[in-house]
PDB file of N, CA, C and O in Angstrom:
ATOM      1  N   MET A   1     -20.173   2.728  35.528  1.00  0.00           N
ATOM      2  CA  MET A   1     -20.363   3.670  34.438  1.00  0.00           C
ATOM      3  C   MET A   1     -21.647   4.470  34.674  1.00  0.00           C
ATOM      4  O   MET A   1     -22.684   3.921  34.988  1.00  0.00           O
ATOM      5  N   GLU A   2     -21.564   5.756  34.511  1.00  0.00           N
ATOM      6  CA  GLU A   2     -22.694   6.646  34.739  1.00  0.00           C
ATOM      7  C   GLU A   2     -23.585   6.701  33.505  1.00  0.00           C
ATOM      8  O   GLU A   2     -23.109   6.775  32.386  1.00  0.00           O
ATOM      9  N   LYS A   3     -24.913   6.675  33.757  1.00  0.00           N
ATOM     10  CA  LYS A   3     -25.860   6.761  32.645  1.00  0.00           C
ATOM     11  C   LYS A   3     -25.873   8.178  32.091  1.00  0.00           C
ATOM     12  O   LYS A   3     -25.818   9.149  32.854  1.00  0.00           O
ATOM     13  N   PRO A   4     -25.969   8.314  30.768  1.00  0.00           N
ATOM     14  CA  PRO A   4     -26.061   9.663  30.202  1.00  0.00           C
ATOM     15  C   PRO A   4     -27.394  10.310  30.599  1.00  0.00           C
ATOM     16  O   PRO A   4     -28.424   9.642  30.629  1.00  0.00           O
ATOM     17  N   LYS A   5     -27.343  11.585  30.924  1.00  0.00           N
ATOM     18  CA  LYS A   5     -28.559  12.294  31.325  1.00  0.00           C
ATOM     19  C   LYS A   5     -29.349  12.680  30.087  1.00  0.00           C
ATOM     20  O   LYS A   5     -28.796  13.041  29.063  1.00  0.00           O
ATOM     21  N   SER A   6     -30.663  12.611  30.217  1.00  0.00           N
ATOM     22  CA  SER A   6     -31.542  12.982  29.118  1.00  0.00           C
ATOM     23  C   SER A   6     -31.477  14.485  28.882  1.00  0.00           C
ATOM     24  O   SER A   6     -31.419  15.276  29.818  1.00  0.00           O
ATOM     25  N   LYS A   7     -31.513  14.866  27.631  1.00  0.00           N
ATOM     26  CA  LYS A   7     -31.526  16.288  27.286  1.00  0.00           C
ATOM     27  C   LYS A   7     -32.945  16.830  27.210  1.00  0.00           C
ATOM     28  O   LYS A   7     -33.148  18.021  27.008  1.00  0.00           O
ATOM     29  N   ASP A   8     -33.928  15.955  27.367  1.00  0.00           N
ATOM     30  CA  ASP A   8     -35.320  16.356  27.348  1.00  0.00           C
ATOM     31  C   ASP A   8     -35.655  17.042  28.679  1.00  0.00           C
ATOM     32  O   ASP A   8     -35.583  16.427  29.738  1.00  0.00           O
ATOM     33  N   PRO A   9     -36.036  18.323  28.653  1.00  0.00           N
ATOM     34  CA  PRO A   9     -36.324  19.033  29.907  1.00  0.00           C
ATOM     35  C   PRO A   9     -37.561  18.493  30.629  1.00  0.00           C
ATOM     36  O   PRO A   9     -37.743  18.761  31.814  1.00  0.00           O
ATOM     37  N   LEU A  10     -38.383  17.729  29.928  1.00  0.00           N
ATOM     38  CA  LEU A  10     -39.584  17.165  30.550  1.00  0.00           C
ATOM     39  C   LEU A  10     -39.364  15.741  31.067  1.00  0.00           C
ATOM     40  O   LEU A  10     -40.276  15.144  31.617  1.00  0.00           O
ATOM     41  N   HIS A  11     -38.162  15.229  30.898  1.00  0.00           N
ATOM     42  CA  HIS A  11     -37.861  13.866  31.325  1.00  0.00           C
ATOM     43  C   HIS A  11     -38.115  13.711  32.825  1.00  0.00           C
ATOM     44  O   HIS A  11     -37.607  14.469  33.641  1.00  0.00           O
ATOM     45  N   GLY A  12     -38.928  12.731  33.178  1.00  0.00           N
ATOM     46  CA  GLY A  12     -39.202  12.447  34.582  1.00  0.00           C
ATOM     47  C   GLY A  12     -40.307  13.285  35.196  1.00  0.00           C
ATOM     48  O   GLY A  12     -40.617  13.133  36.375  1.00  0.00           O
ATOM     49  N   ILE A  13     -40.917  14.165  34.432  1.00  0.00           N
ATOM     50  CA  ILE A  13     -41.996  15.007  34.945  1.00  0.00           C
ATOM     51  C   ILE A  13     -43.323  14.480  34.397  1.00  0.00           C
ATOM     52  O   ILE A  13     -43.501  14.371  33.191  1.00  0.00           O
ATOM     53  N   THR A  14     -44.238  14.169  35.289  1.00  0.00           N
ATOM     54  CA  THR A  14     -45.518  13.614  34.853  1.00  0.00           C
ATOM     55  C   THR A  14     -46.432  14.715  34.327  1.00  0.00           C
ATOM     56  O   THR A  14     -46.289  15.894  34.685  1.00  0.00           O
ATOM     57  N   LEU A  15     -47.373  14.311  33.500  1.00  0.00           N
ATOM     58  CA  LEU A  15     -48.361  15.257  32.981  1.00  0.00           C
ATOM     59  C   LEU A  15     -49.165  15.852  34.134  1.00  0.00           C
ATOM     60  O   LEU A  15     -49.480  17.042  34.129  1.00  0.00           O
ATOM     61  N   GLN A  16     -49.461  15.052  35.134  1.00  0.00           N
ATOM     62  CA  GLN A  16     -50.207  15.551  36.287  1.00  0.00           C
ATOM     63  C   GLN A  16     -49.429  16.664  36.987  1.00  0.00           C
ATOM     64  O   GLN A  16     -49.993  17.696  37.337  1.00  0.00           O
ATOM     65  N   LYS A  17     -48.141  16.485  37.168  1.00  0.00           N
ATOM     66  CA  LYS A  17     -47.300  17.503  37.804  1.00  0.00           C
ATOM     67  C   LYS A  17     -47.295  18.792  36.969  1.00  0.00           C
ATOM     68  O   LYS A  17     -47.371  19.897  37.505  1.00  0.00           O
ATOM     69  N   ILE A  18     -47.222  18.630  35.652  1.00  0.00           N
ATOM     70  CA  ILE A  18     -47.227  19.791  34.754  1.00  0.00           C
ATOM     71  C   ILE A  18     -48.532  20.571  34.897  1.00  0.00           C
ATOM     72  O   ILE A  18     -48.531  21.786  35.088  1.00  0.00           O
ATOM     73  N   VAL A  19     -49.662  19.863  34.821  1.00  0.00           N
ATOM     74  CA  VAL A  19     -50.972  20.519  34.910  1.00  0.00           C
ATOM     75  C   VAL A  19     -51.149  21.173  36.278  1.00  0.00           C
ATOM     76  O   VAL A  19     -51.578  22.329  36.374  1.00  0.00           O
ATOM     77  N   GLU A  20     -50.809  20.462  37.343  1.00  0.00           N
ATOM     78  CA  GLU A  20     -50.964  21.027  38.684  1.00  0.00           C
ATOM     79  C   GLU A  20     -50.097  22.272  38.870  1.00  0.00           C
ATOM     80  O   GLU A  20     -50.531  23.254  39.472  1.00  0.00           O
ATOM     81  N   THR A  21     -48.888  22.247  38.346  1.00  0.00           N
ATOM     82  CA  THR A  21     -47.993  23.407  38.447  1.00  0.00           C
ATOM     83  C   THR A  21     -48.575  24.601  37.705  1.00  0.00           C
ATOM     84  O   THR A  21     -48.585  25.728  38.223  1.00  0.00           O
ATOM     85  N   LEU A  22     -49.078  24.376  36.492  1.00  0.00           N
ATOM     86  CA  LEU A  22     -49.663  25.466  35.708  1.00  0.00           C
ATOM     87  C   LEU A  22     -50.919  26.018  36.364  1.00  0.00           C
ATOM     88  O   LEU A  22     -51.131  27.240  36.388  1.00  0.00           O
ATOM     89  N   VAL A  23     -51.745  25.140  36.913  1.00  0.00           N
ATOM     90  CA  VAL A  23     -52.971  25.594  37.591  1.00  0.00           C
ATOM     91  C   VAL A  23     -52.607  26.399  38.837  1.00  0.00           C
ATOM     92  O   VAL A  23     -53.211  27.443  39.104  1.00  0.00           O
ATOM     93  N   ASP A  24     -51.624  25.942  39.590  1.00  0.00           N
ATOM     94  CA  ASP A  24     -51.193  26.682  40.784  1.00  0.00           C
ATOM     95  C   ASP A  24     -50.649  28.057  40.407  1.00  0.00           C
ATOM     96  O   ASP A  24     -50.891  29.040  41.105  1.00  0.00           O
ATOM     97  N   TYR A  25     -49.909  28.128  39.322  1.00  0.00           N
ATOM     98  CA  TYR A  25     -49.269  29.385  38.917  1.00  0.00           C
ATOM     99  C   TYR A  25     -50.257  30.342  38.257  1.00  0.00           C
ATOM    100  O   TYR A  25     -50.301  31.523  38.583  1.00  0.00           O
ATOM    101  N   TYR A  26     -51.047  29.841  37.303  1.00  0.00           N
ATOM    102  CA  TYR A  26     -51.936  30.703  36.522  1.00  0.00           C
ATOM    103  C   TYR A  26     -53.387  30.683  36.989  1.00  0.00           C
ATOM    104  O   TYR A  26     -54.104  31.657  36.815  1.00  0.00           O
ATOM    105  N   GLY A  27     -53.857  29.552  37.493  1.00  0.00           N
ATOM    106  CA  GLY A  27     -55.279  29.361  37.751  1.00  0.00           C
ATOM    107  C   GLY A  27     -55.959  28.954  36.451  1.00  0.00           C
ATOM    108  O   GLY A  27     -55.427  29.182  35.359  1.00  0.00           O
ATOM    109  N   PHE A  28     -57.116  28.325  36.563  1.00  0.00           N
ATOM    110  CA  PHE A  28     -57.803  27.836  35.363  1.00  0.00           C
ATOM    111  C   PHE A  28     -58.268  28.970  34.453  1.00  0.00           C
ATOM    112  O   PHE A  28     -58.289  28.821  33.238  1.00  0.00           O
ATOM    113  N   ASP A  29     -58.647  30.115  35.029  1.00  0.00           N
ATOM    114  CA  ASP A  29     -59.122  31.231  34.191  1.00  0.00           C
ATOM    115  C   ASP A  29     -58.042  31.692  33.220  1.00  0.00           C
ATOM    116  O   ASP A  29     -58.272  31.780  32.010  1.00  0.00           O
ATOM    117  N   THR A  30     -56.874  31.984  33.739  1.00  0.00           N
ATOM    118  CA  THR A  30     -55.776  32.449  32.887  1.00  0.00           C
ATOM    119  C   THR A  30     -55.290  31.334  31.975  1.00  0.00           C
ATOM    120  O   THR A  30     -54.989  31.576  30.803  1.00  0.00           O
ATOM    121  N   LEU A  31     -55.243  30.125  32.494  1.00  0.00           N
ATOM    122  CA  LEU A  31     -54.810  28.981  31.688  1.00  0.00           C
ATOM    123  C   LEU A  31     -55.737  28.795  30.488  1.00  0.00           C
ATOM    124  O   LEU A  31     -55.294  28.534  29.371  1.00  0.00           O
ATOM    125  N   GLY A  32     -57.034  28.978  30.711  1.00  0.00           N
ATOM    126  CA  GLY A  32     -58.009  28.890  29.630  1.00  0.00           C
ATOM    127  C   GLY A  32     -57.844  29.989  28.592  1.00  0.00           C
ATOM    128  O   GLY A  32     -58.181  29.807  27.422  1.00  0.00           O
ATOM    129  N   GLU A  33     -57.337  31.143  29.011  1.00  0.00           N
ATOM    130  CA  GLU A  33     -57.067  32.228  28.061  1.00  0.00           C
ATOM    131  C   GLU A  33     -55.793  31.954  27.265  1.00  0.00           C
ATOM    132  O   GLU A  33     -55.718  32.266  26.086  1.00  0.00           O
ATOM    133  N   LEU A  34     -54.801  31.382  27.925  1.00  0.00           N
ATOM    134  CA  LEU A  34     -53.526  31.109  27.264  1.00  0.00           C
ATOM    135  C   LEU A  34     -53.609  29.929  26.299  1.00  0.00           C
ATOM    136  O   LEU A  34     -52.990  29.949  25.236  1.00  0.00           O
ATOM    137  N   ILE A  35     -54.359  28.915  26.698  1.00  0.00           N
ATOM    138  CA  ILE A  35     -54.546  27.728  25.855  1.00  0.00           C
ATOM    139  C   ILE A  35     -56.051  27.510  25.747  1.00  0.00           C
ATOM    140  O   ILE A  35     -56.701  27.122  26.716  1.00  0.00           O
ATOM    141  N   LYS A  36     -56.585  27.800  24.597  1.00  0.00           N
ATOM    142  CA  LYS A  36     -58.034  27.771  24.401  1.00  0.00           C
ATOM    143  C   LYS A  36     -58.548  26.342  24.177  1.00  0.00           C
ATOM    144  O   LYS A  36     -58.747  25.910  23.046  1.00  0.00           O
ATOM    145  N   ILE A  37     -58.730  25.631  25.287  1.00  0.00           N
ATOM    146  CA  ILE A  37     -59.332  24.298  25.216  1.00  0.00           C
ATOM    147  C   ILE A  37     -60.380  24.192  26.332  1.00  0.00           C
ATOM    148  O   ILE A  37     -60.220  24.779  27.411  1.00  0.00           O
ATOM    149  N   LYS A  38     -61.465  23.487  26.046  1.00  0.00           N
ATOM    150  CA  LYS A  38     -62.603  23.422  26.956  1.00  0.00           C
ATOM    151  C   LYS A  38     -62.261  22.878  28.338  1.00  0.00           C
ATOM    152  O   LYS A  38     -62.864  23.279  29.319  1.00  0.00           O
ATOM    153  N   CYS A  39     -61.308  21.953  28.414  1.00  0.00           N
ATOM    154  CA  CYS A  39     -61.008  21.365  29.722  1.00  0.00           C
ATOM    155  C   CYS A  39     -60.451  22.397  30.703  1.00  0.00           C
ATOM    156  O   CYS A  39     -60.423  22.154  31.905  1.00  0.00           O
ATOM    157  N   PHE A  40     -60.039  23.568  30.202  1.00  0.00           N
ATOM    158  CA  PHE A  40     -59.568  24.646  31.076  1.00  0.00           C
ATOM    159  C   PHE A  40     -60.619  25.731  31.277  1.00  0.00           C
ATOM    160  O   PHE A  40     -60.440  26.588  32.135  1.00  0.00           O
ATOM    161  N   THR A  41     -61.684  25.714  30.468  1.00  0.00           N
ATOM    162  CA  THR A  41     -62.652  26.806  30.539  1.00  0.00           C
ATOM    163  C   THR A  41     -64.042  26.384  31.015  1.00  0.00           C
ATOM    164  O   THR A  41     -64.756  27.195  31.587  1.00  0.00           O
ATOM    165  N   GLU A  42     -64.440  25.150  30.777  1.00  0.00           N
ATOM    166  CA  GLU A  42     -65.779  24.700  31.161  1.00  0.00           C
ATOM    167  C   GLU A  42     -65.691  23.602  32.217  1.00  0.00           C
ATOM    168  O   GLU A  42     -65.226  22.506  31.944  1.00  0.00           O
ATOM    169  N   ASN A  43     -66.124  23.942  33.437  1.00  0.00           N
ATOM    170  CA  ASN A  43     -66.041  23.027  34.574  1.00  0.00           C
ATOM    171  C   ASN A  43     -64.646  22.419  34.707  1.00  0.00           C
ATOM    172  O   ASN A  43     -64.486  21.191  34.704  1.00  0.00           O
ATOM    173  N   PRO A  44     -63.623  23.244  34.820  1.00  0.00           N
ATOM    174  CA  PRO A  44     -62.249  22.727  34.821  1.00  0.00           C
ATOM    175  C   PRO A  44     -61.901  21.967  36.098  1.00  0.00           C
ATOM    176  O   PRO A  44     -62.364  22.311  37.185  1.00  0.00           O
ATOM    177  N   SER A  45     -61.123  20.934  35.917  1.00  0.00           N
ATOM    178  CA  SER A  45     -60.537  20.198  37.035  1.00  0.00           C
ATOM    179  C   SER A  45     -59.257  19.553  36.520  1.00  0.00           C
ATOM    180  O   SER A  45     -59.093  19.351  35.310  1.00  0.00           O
ATOM    181  N   VAL A  46     -58.380  19.236  37.424  1.00  0.00           N
ATOM    182  CA  VAL A  46     -57.136  18.583  37.023  1.00  0.00           C
ATOM    183  C   VAL A  46     -57.465  17.228  36.397  1.00  0.00           C
ATOM    184  O   VAL A  46     -56.918  16.870  35.356  1.00  0.00           O
ATOM    185  N   LYS A  47     -58.394  16.499  37.007  1.00  0.00           N
ATOM    186  CA  LYS A  47     -58.739  15.161  36.511  1.00  0.00           C
ATOM    187  C   LYS A  47     -59.282  15.203  35.082  1.00  0.00           C
ATOM    188  O   LYS A  47     -58.842  14.439  34.222  1.00  0.00           O
ATOM    189  N   SER A  48     -60.224  16.098  34.811  1.00  0.00           N
ATOM    190  CA  SER A  48     -60.789  16.166  33.457  1.00  0.00           C
ATOM    191  C   SER A  48     -59.750  16.655  32.450  1.00  0.00           C
ATOM    192  O   SER A  48     -59.720  16.202  31.307  1.00  0.00           O
ATOM    193  N   SER A  49     -58.892  17.549  32.893  1.00  0.00           N
ATOM    194  CA  SER A  49     -57.836  18.044  32.010  1.00  0.00           C
ATOM    195  C   SER A  49     -56.873  16.923  31.642  1.00  0.00           C
ATOM    196  O   SER A  49     -56.483  16.776  30.480  1.00  0.00           O
ATOM    197  N   LEU A  50     -56.490  16.111  32.628  1.00  0.00           N
ATOM    198  CA  LEU A  50     -55.579  14.996  32.367  1.00  0.00           C
ATOM    199  C   LEU A  50     -56.198  14.000  31.399  1.00  0.00           C
ATOM    200  O   LEU A  50     -55.528  13.511  30.486  1.00  0.00           O
ATOM    201  N   THR A  51     -57.470  13.710  31.570  1.00  0.00           N
ATOM    202  CA  THR A  51     -58.164  12.774  30.680  1.00  0.00           C
ATOM    203  C   THR A  51     -58.106  13.278  29.243  1.00  0.00           C
ATOM    204  O   THR A  51     -57.778  12.525  28.326  1.00  0.00           O
ATOM    205  N   PHE A  52     -58.424  14.545  29.050  1.00  0.00           N
ATOM    206  CA  PHE A  52     -58.405  15.124  27.706  1.00  0.00           C
ATOM    207  C   PHE A  52     -56.993  15.172  27.128  1.00  0.00           C
ATOM    208  O   PHE A  52     -56.760  14.787  25.984  1.00  0.00           O
ATOM    209  N   LEU A  53     -56.034  15.645  27.915  1.00  0.00           N
ATOM    210  CA  LEU A  53     -54.676  15.829  27.417  1.00  0.00           C
ATOM    211  C   LEU A  53     -53.997  14.502  27.080  1.00  0.00           C
ATOM    212  O   LEU A  53     -53.169  14.445  26.169  1.00  0.00           O
ATOM    213  N   ARG A  54     -54.346  13.446  27.780  1.00  0.00           N
ATOM    214  CA  ARG A  54     -53.753  12.135  27.483  1.00  0.00           C
ATOM    215  C   ARG A  54     -54.241  11.585  26.145  1.00  0.00           C
ATOM    216  O   ARG A  54     -53.566  10.781  25.526  1.00  0.00           O
ATOM    217  N   LYS A  55     -55.412  12.055  25.707  1.00  0.00           N
ATOM    218  CA  LYS A  55     -55.983  11.576  24.447  1.00  0.00           C
ATOM    219  C   LYS A  55     -55.684  12.503  23.267  1.00  0.00           C
ATOM    220  O   LYS A  55     -55.878  12.115  22.122  1.00  0.00           O
ATOM    221  N   THR A  56     -55.238  13.724  23.545  1.00  0.00           N
ATOM    222  CA  THR A  56     -55.137  14.745  22.510  1.00  0.00           C
ATOM    223  C   THR A  56     -53.711  15.286  22.441  1.00  0.00           C
ATOM    224  O   THR A  56     -53.322  16.149  23.233  1.00  0.00           O
ATOM    225  N   ASP A  57     -52.949  14.778  21.486  1.00  0.00           N
ATOM    226  CA  ASP A  57     -51.525  15.120  21.394  1.00  0.00           C
ATOM    227  C   ASP A  57     -51.262  16.607  21.184  1.00  0.00           C
ATOM    228  O   ASP A  57     -50.363  17.177  21.803  1.00  0.00           O
ATOM    229  N   TRP A  58     -52.044  17.269  20.308  1.00  0.00           N
ATOM    230  CA  TRP A  58     -51.793  18.677  20.024  1.00  0.00           C
ATOM    231  C   TRP A  58     -51.995  19.537  21.272  1.00  0.00           C
ATOM    232  O   TRP A  58     -51.247  20.481  21.514  1.00  0.00           O
ATOM    233  N   ALA A  59     -53.004  19.196  22.080  1.00  0.00           N
ATOM    234  CA  ALA A  59     -53.275  19.969  23.296  1.00  0.00           C
ATOM    235  C   ALA A  59     -52.188  19.713  24.344  1.00  0.00           C
ATOM    236  O   ALA A  59     -51.731  20.641  25.012  1.00  0.00           O
ATOM    237  N   ARG A  60     -51.777  18.467  24.458  1.00  0.00           N
ATOM    238  CA  ARG A  60     -50.714  18.135  25.400  1.00  0.00           C
ATOM    239  C   ARG A  60     -49.422  18.888  25.048  1.00  0.00           C
ATOM    240  O   ARG A  60     -48.748  19.419  25.915  1.00  0.00           O
ATOM    241  N   LYS A  61     -49.144  18.956  23.761  1.00  0.00           N
ATOM    242  CA  LYS A  61     -47.934  19.662  23.310  1.00  0.00           C
ATOM    243  C   LYS A  61     -47.995  21.139  23.702  1.00  0.00           C
ATOM    244  O   LYS A  61     -47.013  21.715  24.164  1.00  0.00           O
ATOM    245  N   LYS A  62     -49.162  21.762  23.558  1.00  0.00           N
ATOM    246  CA  LYS A  62     -49.322  23.167  23.940  1.00  0.00           C
ATOM    247  C   LYS A  62     -49.108  23.359  25.443  1.00  0.00           C
ATOM    248  O   LYS A  62     -48.474  24.321  25.874  1.00  0.00           O
ATOM    249  N   VAL A  63     -49.632  22.428  26.231  1.00  0.00           N
ATOM    250  CA  VAL A  63     -49.484  22.503  27.684  1.00  0.00           C
ATOM    251  C   VAL A  63     -48.013  22.327  28.069  1.00  0.00           C
ATOM    252  O   VAL A  63     -47.489  23.060  28.914  1.00  0.00           O
ATOM    253  N   GLU A  64     -47.342  21.375  27.441  1.00  0.00           N
ATOM    254  CA  GLU A  64     -45.919  21.155  27.725  1.00  0.00           C
ATOM    255  C   GLU A  64     -45.082  22.372  27.330  1.00  0.00           C
ATOM    256  O   GLU A  64     -44.162  22.758  28.054  1.00  0.00           O
ATOM    257  N   GLU A  65     -45.412  22.996  26.207  1.00  0.00           N
ATOM    258  CA  GLU A  65     -44.687  24.199  25.773  1.00  0.00           C
ATOM    259  C   GLU A  65     -44.880  25.340  26.770  1.00  0.00           C
ATOM    260  O   GLU A  65     -43.930  26.044  27.114  1.00  0.00           O
ATOM    261  N   LEU A  66     -46.107  25.520  27.236  1.00  0.00           N
ATOM    262  CA  LEU A  66     -46.374  26.569  28.219  1.00  0.00           C
ATOM    263  C   LEU A  66     -45.622  26.277  29.514  1.00  0.00           C
ATOM    264  O   LEU A  66     -45.068  27.189  30.148  1.00  0.00           O
ATOM    265  N   TYR A  67     -45.566  25.029  29.912  1.00  0.00           N
ATOM    266  CA  TYR A  67     -44.830  24.650  31.121  1.00  0.00           C
ATOM    267  C   TYR A  67     -43.354  25.023  30.994  1.00  0.00           C
ATOM    268  O   TYR A  67     -42.765  25.591  31.916  1.00  0.00           O
ATOM    269  N   LEU A  68     -42.769  24.729  29.844  1.00  0.00           N
ATOM    270  CA  LEU A  68     -41.351  25.045  29.633  1.00  0.00           C
ATOM    271  C   LEU A  68     -41.095  26.550  29.647  1.00  0.00           C
ATOM    272  O   LEU A  68     -40.066  27.005  30.136  1.00  0.00           O
ATOM    273  N   ILE A  69     -42.048  27.319  29.124  1.00  0.00           N
ATOM    274  CA  ILE A  69     -41.929  28.781  29.140  1.00  0.00           C
ATOM    275  C   ILE A  69     -42.092  29.311  30.571  1.00  0.00           C
ATOM    276  O   ILE A  69     -41.430  30.265  30.973  1.00  0.00           O
ATOM    277  N   THR A  70     -42.958  28.671  31.342  1.00  0.00           N
ATOM    278  CA  THR A  70     -43.272  29.110  32.698  1.00  0.00           C
ATOM    279  C   THR A  70     -42.208  28.704  33.703  1.00  0.00           C
ATOM    280  O   THR A  70     -41.996  29.388  34.704  1.00  0.00           O
ATOM    281  N   LEU A  71     -41.520  27.618  33.453  1.00  0.00           N
ATOM    282  CA  LEU A  71     -40.560  27.052  34.402  1.00  0.00           C
ATOM    283  C   LEU A  71     -39.572  28.076  34.965  1.00  0.00           C
ATOM    284  O   LEU A  71     -39.402  28.159  36.189  1.00  0.00           O
ATOM    285  N   PRO A  72     -38.935  28.906  34.133  1.00  0.00           N
ATOM    286  CA  PRO A  72     -37.998  29.887  34.703  1.00  0.00           C
ATOM    287  C   PRO A  72     -38.666  30.889  35.647  1.00  0.00           C
ATOM    288  O   PRO A  72     -38.049  31.368  36.593  1.00  0.00           O
ATOM    289  N   LYS A  73     -39.949  31.191  35.412  1.00  0.00           N
ATOM    290  CA  LYS A  73     -40.679  32.141  36.258  1.00  0.00           C
ATOM    291  C   LYS A  73     -40.932  31.559  37.649  1.00  0.00           C
ATOM    292  O   LYS A  73     -41.076  32.306  38.612  1.00  0.00           O
ATOM    293  N   LEU A  74     -41.007  30.242  37.734  1.00  0.00           N
ATOM    294  CA  LEU A  74     -41.316  29.586  39.001  1.00  0.00           C
ATOM    295  C   LEU A  74     -40.173  29.706  40.002  1.00  0.00           C
ATOM    296  O   LEU A  74     -40.397  29.651  41.208  1.00  0.00           O
ATOM    297  N   TYR A  75     -38.978  29.841  39.502  1.00  0.00           N
ATOM    298  CA  TYR A  75     -37.806  29.814  40.393  1.00  0.00           C
ATOM    299  C   TYR A  75     -37.084  31.157  40.453  1.00  0.00           C
ATOM    300  O   TYR A  75     -35.891  31.198  40.656  1.00  0.00           O
ATOM    301  N   LYS A  76     -37.811  32.245  40.268  1.00  0.00           N
ATOM    302  CA  LYS A  76     -37.227  33.591  40.374  1.00  0.00           C
ATOM    303  C   LYS A  76     -37.054  33.962  41.816  1.00  0.00           C
ATOM    304  O   LYS A  76     -37.745  33.618  42.682  1.00  0.00           O
TER     305      LYS A  76
END
C-alpha cells in the first residue's frame, strides 16, 4: 500500500535549505528589505538566521511564505 503524499509544500524541506535558497536567490541585502528582521540586516549569516528563526515562529512563517512565493521563480 502506498503512503499518501503530504499536501504541505514545505514537507521534507529543512529550514536551512529554505534560508540558503533565499540567500542564494536574493542575497542578504534584498532579503533584509523583504523581511525586516535583524538577522538579515545586521551581520547576517545563515547560522545566525537559523538560530533566530528556530526560536521565533512569526519570523519563520514570513520566511516560509517568501520561499513559497519564490519557488516558482527558481525553476523558470
